[in-house]
Amino acid sequence: ALSSSCLSLTGTLAEVTQYWFYLPVHTIQSSIFLVWSIFLPGSRSRIRSRDMSAQAGMMMVTSSSGAQAGAPQAASSASALSRRAHSRVNRKHARASRSRAPPGVNGSSSSSGGSVQCNATPNSQIFGPELESSQIANTAQSLGPARYAAMAAAVAAGAFAGSAATAAAWTVMGDRDDPDSMRAPDAVRGVAAAVGAGAASYGAYYAEMERRKLAPIALHRYLQGLADAAGEGGFDPAMIDTDAVAAVAKDFATGNVAEDFPDDVQRLYYGYLNHIVPMSRGGEPLDGGEATKLREFLDRIGLADEEAARVHIAYGKTAYRQRMEIGGGARQTAEQAEERDSALRTFQKIVYLSDSIFGAAKAAYLVPWKRELGLTSSQVEVAKRDTAVSSLRTLLDAALAPVPLPADAPETTPEGKEWDLGMEVPGTAAAWSAVRQQQVASRVPEDVARDLFAEYMNKGLVARAKLAENLMKDRRLKRSANDTATSAHCGATAIKDMLTYCKGLESWASSTEEGAVPEGMSVPTLKSHPSFSSETKTKPLEELYQFMLAESLLMEKKFTDSMESDLADLASLFGLDEETIASITEKQLTVSYKDVLRGQVADGTLDAADSKAQVLAAICSELRFDPNKAAEVHKEIYRTRLSSDLSEKKFLSDADKEDLKRLRILLCVPQNVVDEANMDFCGRIFRDSCQIALRAKVESGMVEEKANVEKVQSQLNLSDKMAYDIFTGAAKQQLMAFVKDIRSKRNMAEFVQALKKLILYSQNVVEPLAQMIRGDTSEEDEKAADAEAEKAAEAAAAQLKISTGAEAKEGEEKKEGEEGEEKEEDDEEAKKKEEQANELKEVLAEAMKADAKEAALAEKKKQPLVNVSDQLDFQEKVQLFSTYMQYCTEGEQMDLAFGTKIRLASDPAEFERLEKLGYLLGIGKNEQGMLGGAMSTERFKSAIKKEMGISGRLPDEKKSTLYEYAEQWSISKEDADKMIEEALSAKVADELKTQMSSGDLTLDQVRAMKKEKDLDVNTVLDIGTRDRMFLKHVETSFTEAPANFDAEDLLKTIPEELGLDVSKASKLVKKLADDRKRPTLIQAVSMLRQKKKAETMQAAYNLVACHLSDAGDAVAWPNTSEIEDLYVGFAKEATPASTEAMASVLGIEGSRLAELDGLVSSGGGYAFEEDLAGAGSGGEGPKKALF
């Protein structure tokens, strides 16, 4: 470096000075190199000094042989020498710079020479090869403390050499004949000495700078020495002594090695980063301590975050570029895909570590991945999250341990294989706290940590649940009546171990210590896990819950508080809802209750107990089983036993009946439950026998059928009432089959024959069986008849009045009062009469009661025991009864030849069948009478319509015929007249509707009919028709008003006759009248101007009608003369009332009205005249005067 500077300086001077300055300057240069050769004995420096001295000597020789002509050649040679030396120095420094800078930091990514390789490095190559140092730096460092004295001597020698060289040059250039010219001036010699001293000082400074560059090399040697000493244990930044780093800086006179030589220290950090995050193993996850190690390394060597960030960017770019160079697509090999993925994972690690080391906010500024590589925010976030998840997953995987097998479980499965135990993070606070500390140290985000912690908690819980499920399903471990070994309960033990594990997790997750757990941490449930949430599989969690309950009850023999607590925790862990828990608990408690009950019956405990109910209640109490559910269990047991006894034999033996009785007593089964079971099982068998009997023919006599039914009934636990109810159901079903057949008939003859079959079947088949099964019911019939007779007697007694003489007494007292005679009755005689009256009342009441009872019994005997009243609706019953009644009344129709038909006389026996049909259909005597009357009424109405015909009139002879029909059908004359009148009114109404639909009906016609025939308008005409008719009349009244218009008739009378709301109609009329008043006045004035008398008078009457209907204010008109002319002309022909109304509507009053009335009375003024037919005269004709 010194020679390069000197050559540059002297070369430049040689080009601009005269030849005589050339030799002294090169002499100085040669002297300096000679001095440095003494103090810098390096081989290269000595060679370069000898070369340059030789060259200088050659130049001196050349200069002595050629005067002025040799100067340019010498200058050119010196310049070339200077350029070559300078070039060698620059190349050397360039190589040093490239070797010191980490690839990518200064734009170089060379993978050869001194650059650091992007591969994992052993301890001996963590920080890469050592940096090159210059010989000057090595020599200066080797001098040690003596180098400062050597520098001072070099400066003095430089000054002496410069002075001596100048003197020598001056002697050479001087005139030998002139001694003074050969002696250099003092000033020149001083300058030469200063130049020599300056050059020597610069050389000393340069040597010191070169020596300081050995600081990063020394730091590299220190770090590499630590790495080598670490051996297989691995290098740890904690091994770096900050005092040692500071001592390195002090030795080389630098304040901070990282600050003074950032490029070299970046190279060291680059190497360590490559060692921690090797690109060749990018697919491997971080172990969690990388961020801490890198942060500590930076802090201990003193490298600033800004400088370290450049290394991260360079390393990230290298990984990203490598991924892009490998490329993708379908053609890439598996190895290329692996390398590409490794590069991507390495890049993601760098992104994640940058955030962890510098902090998220600072990293966003120092390591701008979006700007450097064009990434989106989402890509950066994905890189961070993926790496964080992978890092924490590695920590958790390292903490996994096999799930312990319960102590009471067999070592192998029934097939001789080992159990699939699964893996878990131990459920202790210490284990999870250790993982938590590593997570915090590796700076994994809290949300990522919370999710992964929950995942691994779930993993451990699932592994334990799977183990419990496998133990539960082991055939050797299934509970049976003979199980006594504790190994039978290892499935429950596994479940309890799982609960203990879960409680350990909850203890850690619920820690209140700040930072002990991620925020929002909780133990997950197993309900949502895929292994237990499949709808197509059985529900293992519910099975495990039920298994735990069953095994606990088996071991404890009762339901304890601790068991309840464990089951609640288990339900919470499994995520079971209240409904599911209640269902499972009820199901298992039912099974356990049956087991306990079976044992109590088997060992005779229940038989020996004085109170069976107390024993059953105690069992329910111990198991916490609902007594109502226990009653359901008892019911089920009884029904199962009864069904089992009847399944093959179809009858119950005496032993069966005794066993059932004993079972009923042991289980305290209520009688209604027994009856229900008998109805379901015994009743099914009895029903079958009844159905067989009901298939008998009408003429069979029913002897054998009755015997078979009676035999079956005696072999079953059926009371007479139960048997009768079962038979009733079967009989009704059979009767409805006849009814169904009746419905299918399409003519009267077939219909009637089907009805007769129904009556005969009920009488000959159903009734005998019903009476036999039901037994003697005389007592019940008597009671029912007494009840009905009592009600009838009370009703009759309430209406009964008996004279006790009080009325006569009252009459006599009145008569005596009138005659003025007052007599007193004897009190005893009055009492006696009253007692006699009461006795008479009692006698009559008893007689009426006896009659009512007799009538009720007679009515009861007529009624069949089985009817179809509840099987048919009322309309169908009426239809069947009415059809047969019509047949009985009209007789049977017979078809003769040539289409002739006759009706045969009715058979009196048919009316008896009609009565039986009514009872069979559930129609009582009173209802039958009502239906007969209704039918007669309908027939009489039909006869009225037939006699009226099209004309709608009933002459006297036709009325006589109708009266004969009424007498024949038991219809009174009053009812007949009423129906005739209703028919005539209906006919009139039909005629009115016809006229209305054709538009011929007017309001006047309706009013006339109402007066003549007392027509009910509300019935004949609907409200819409009446509204339209009224509006039409109002419109006509205001456009064609008569001279005698009656407002009261329009406002009140007509609405009342039409059945309209008078108030609403009146408001409507007034509104229409008010709206039409002014248009009508305009029309009247217009007709007046046209001199049309008739039209003017009609418009005036219309105006009066509107005003009378409205009774409102007068209508203003600007031309008073026209108003007066209209009034005078109208008053001469109208009535006084109309004239008064006209004056009111025109606003004429006071003196003016009197004046106009006087003019009308005197005959003055003008009168309306018709148009004169004088247009044909050819002249103008007479003038038309208005008045």
XYZ file of N, CA and C in Angstrom, residues 410 412-416 419 469-480 483 487-488 490 547:
72
model
N -55.432 -57.011 31.589
C -54.492 -58.014 31.073
C -53.454 -57.361 30.185
N -52.252 -58.383 27.348
C -52.486 -58.523 25.911
C -53.974 -58.605 25.642
N -54.323 -58.461 24.381
C -55.707 -58.589 23.945
C -56.092 -60.064 23.904
N -57.378 -60.372 23.723
C -57.762 -61.791 23.623
C -57.050 -62.525 22.501
N -56.634 -61.813 21.463
C -55.902 -62.445 20.367
C -54.424 -62.577 20.645
N -53.967 -62.162 21.817
C -52.558 -62.256 22.162
C -51.718 -61.104 21.678
N -51.829 -54.158 23.449
C -52.860 -53.121 23.370
C -52.349 -51.906 22.594
N -62.480 -47.928 25.527
C -63.441 -48.573 24.627
C -62.985 -49.985 24.274
N -61.689 -50.149 24.011
C -61.181 -51.487 23.684
C -61.314 -52.439 24.863
N -61.029 -51.934 26.062
C -61.193 -52.771 27.242
C -62.664 -53.121 27.465
N -63.535 -52.186 27.164
C -64.958 -52.435 27.347
C -65.446 -53.517 26.373
N -64.893 -53.499 25.159
C -65.336 -54.444 24.140
C -64.676 -55.814 24.248
N -63.707 -55.944 25.101
C -63.017 -57.224 25.250
C -63.992 -58.270 25.784
N -64.145 -59.325 25.058
C -65.111 -60.348 25.467
C -64.771 -60.949 26.826
N -63.486 -61.021 27.107
C -63.089 -61.614 28.389
C -63.418 -60.717 29.555
N -63.594 -59.445 29.268
C -63.812 -58.496 30.363
C -65.261 -58.100 30.506
N -66.142 -58.627 29.635
C -67.544 -58.282 29.746
C -68.129 -58.874 31.019
N -68.957 -58.090 31.681
C -69.519 -58.509 32.951
C -70.561 -59.598 32.745
N -70.532 -60.583 33.594
C -71.562 -61.619 33.611
C -71.904 -61.916 35.063
N -68.858 -63.094 37.189
C -67.635 -62.307 37.282
C -67.391 -61.907 38.730
N -60.364 -57.807 37.583
C -60.013 -57.471 36.207
C -61.247 -57.208 35.361
N -62.412 -57.654 35.845
C -63.639 -57.400 35.100
C -63.981 -55.922 35.072
N -61.658 -53.401 34.718
C -60.529 -52.572 34.265
C -60.985 -51.521 33.261
N -71.393 -47.652 30.308
C -70.528 -48.700 30.858
C -69.970 -48.279 32.210
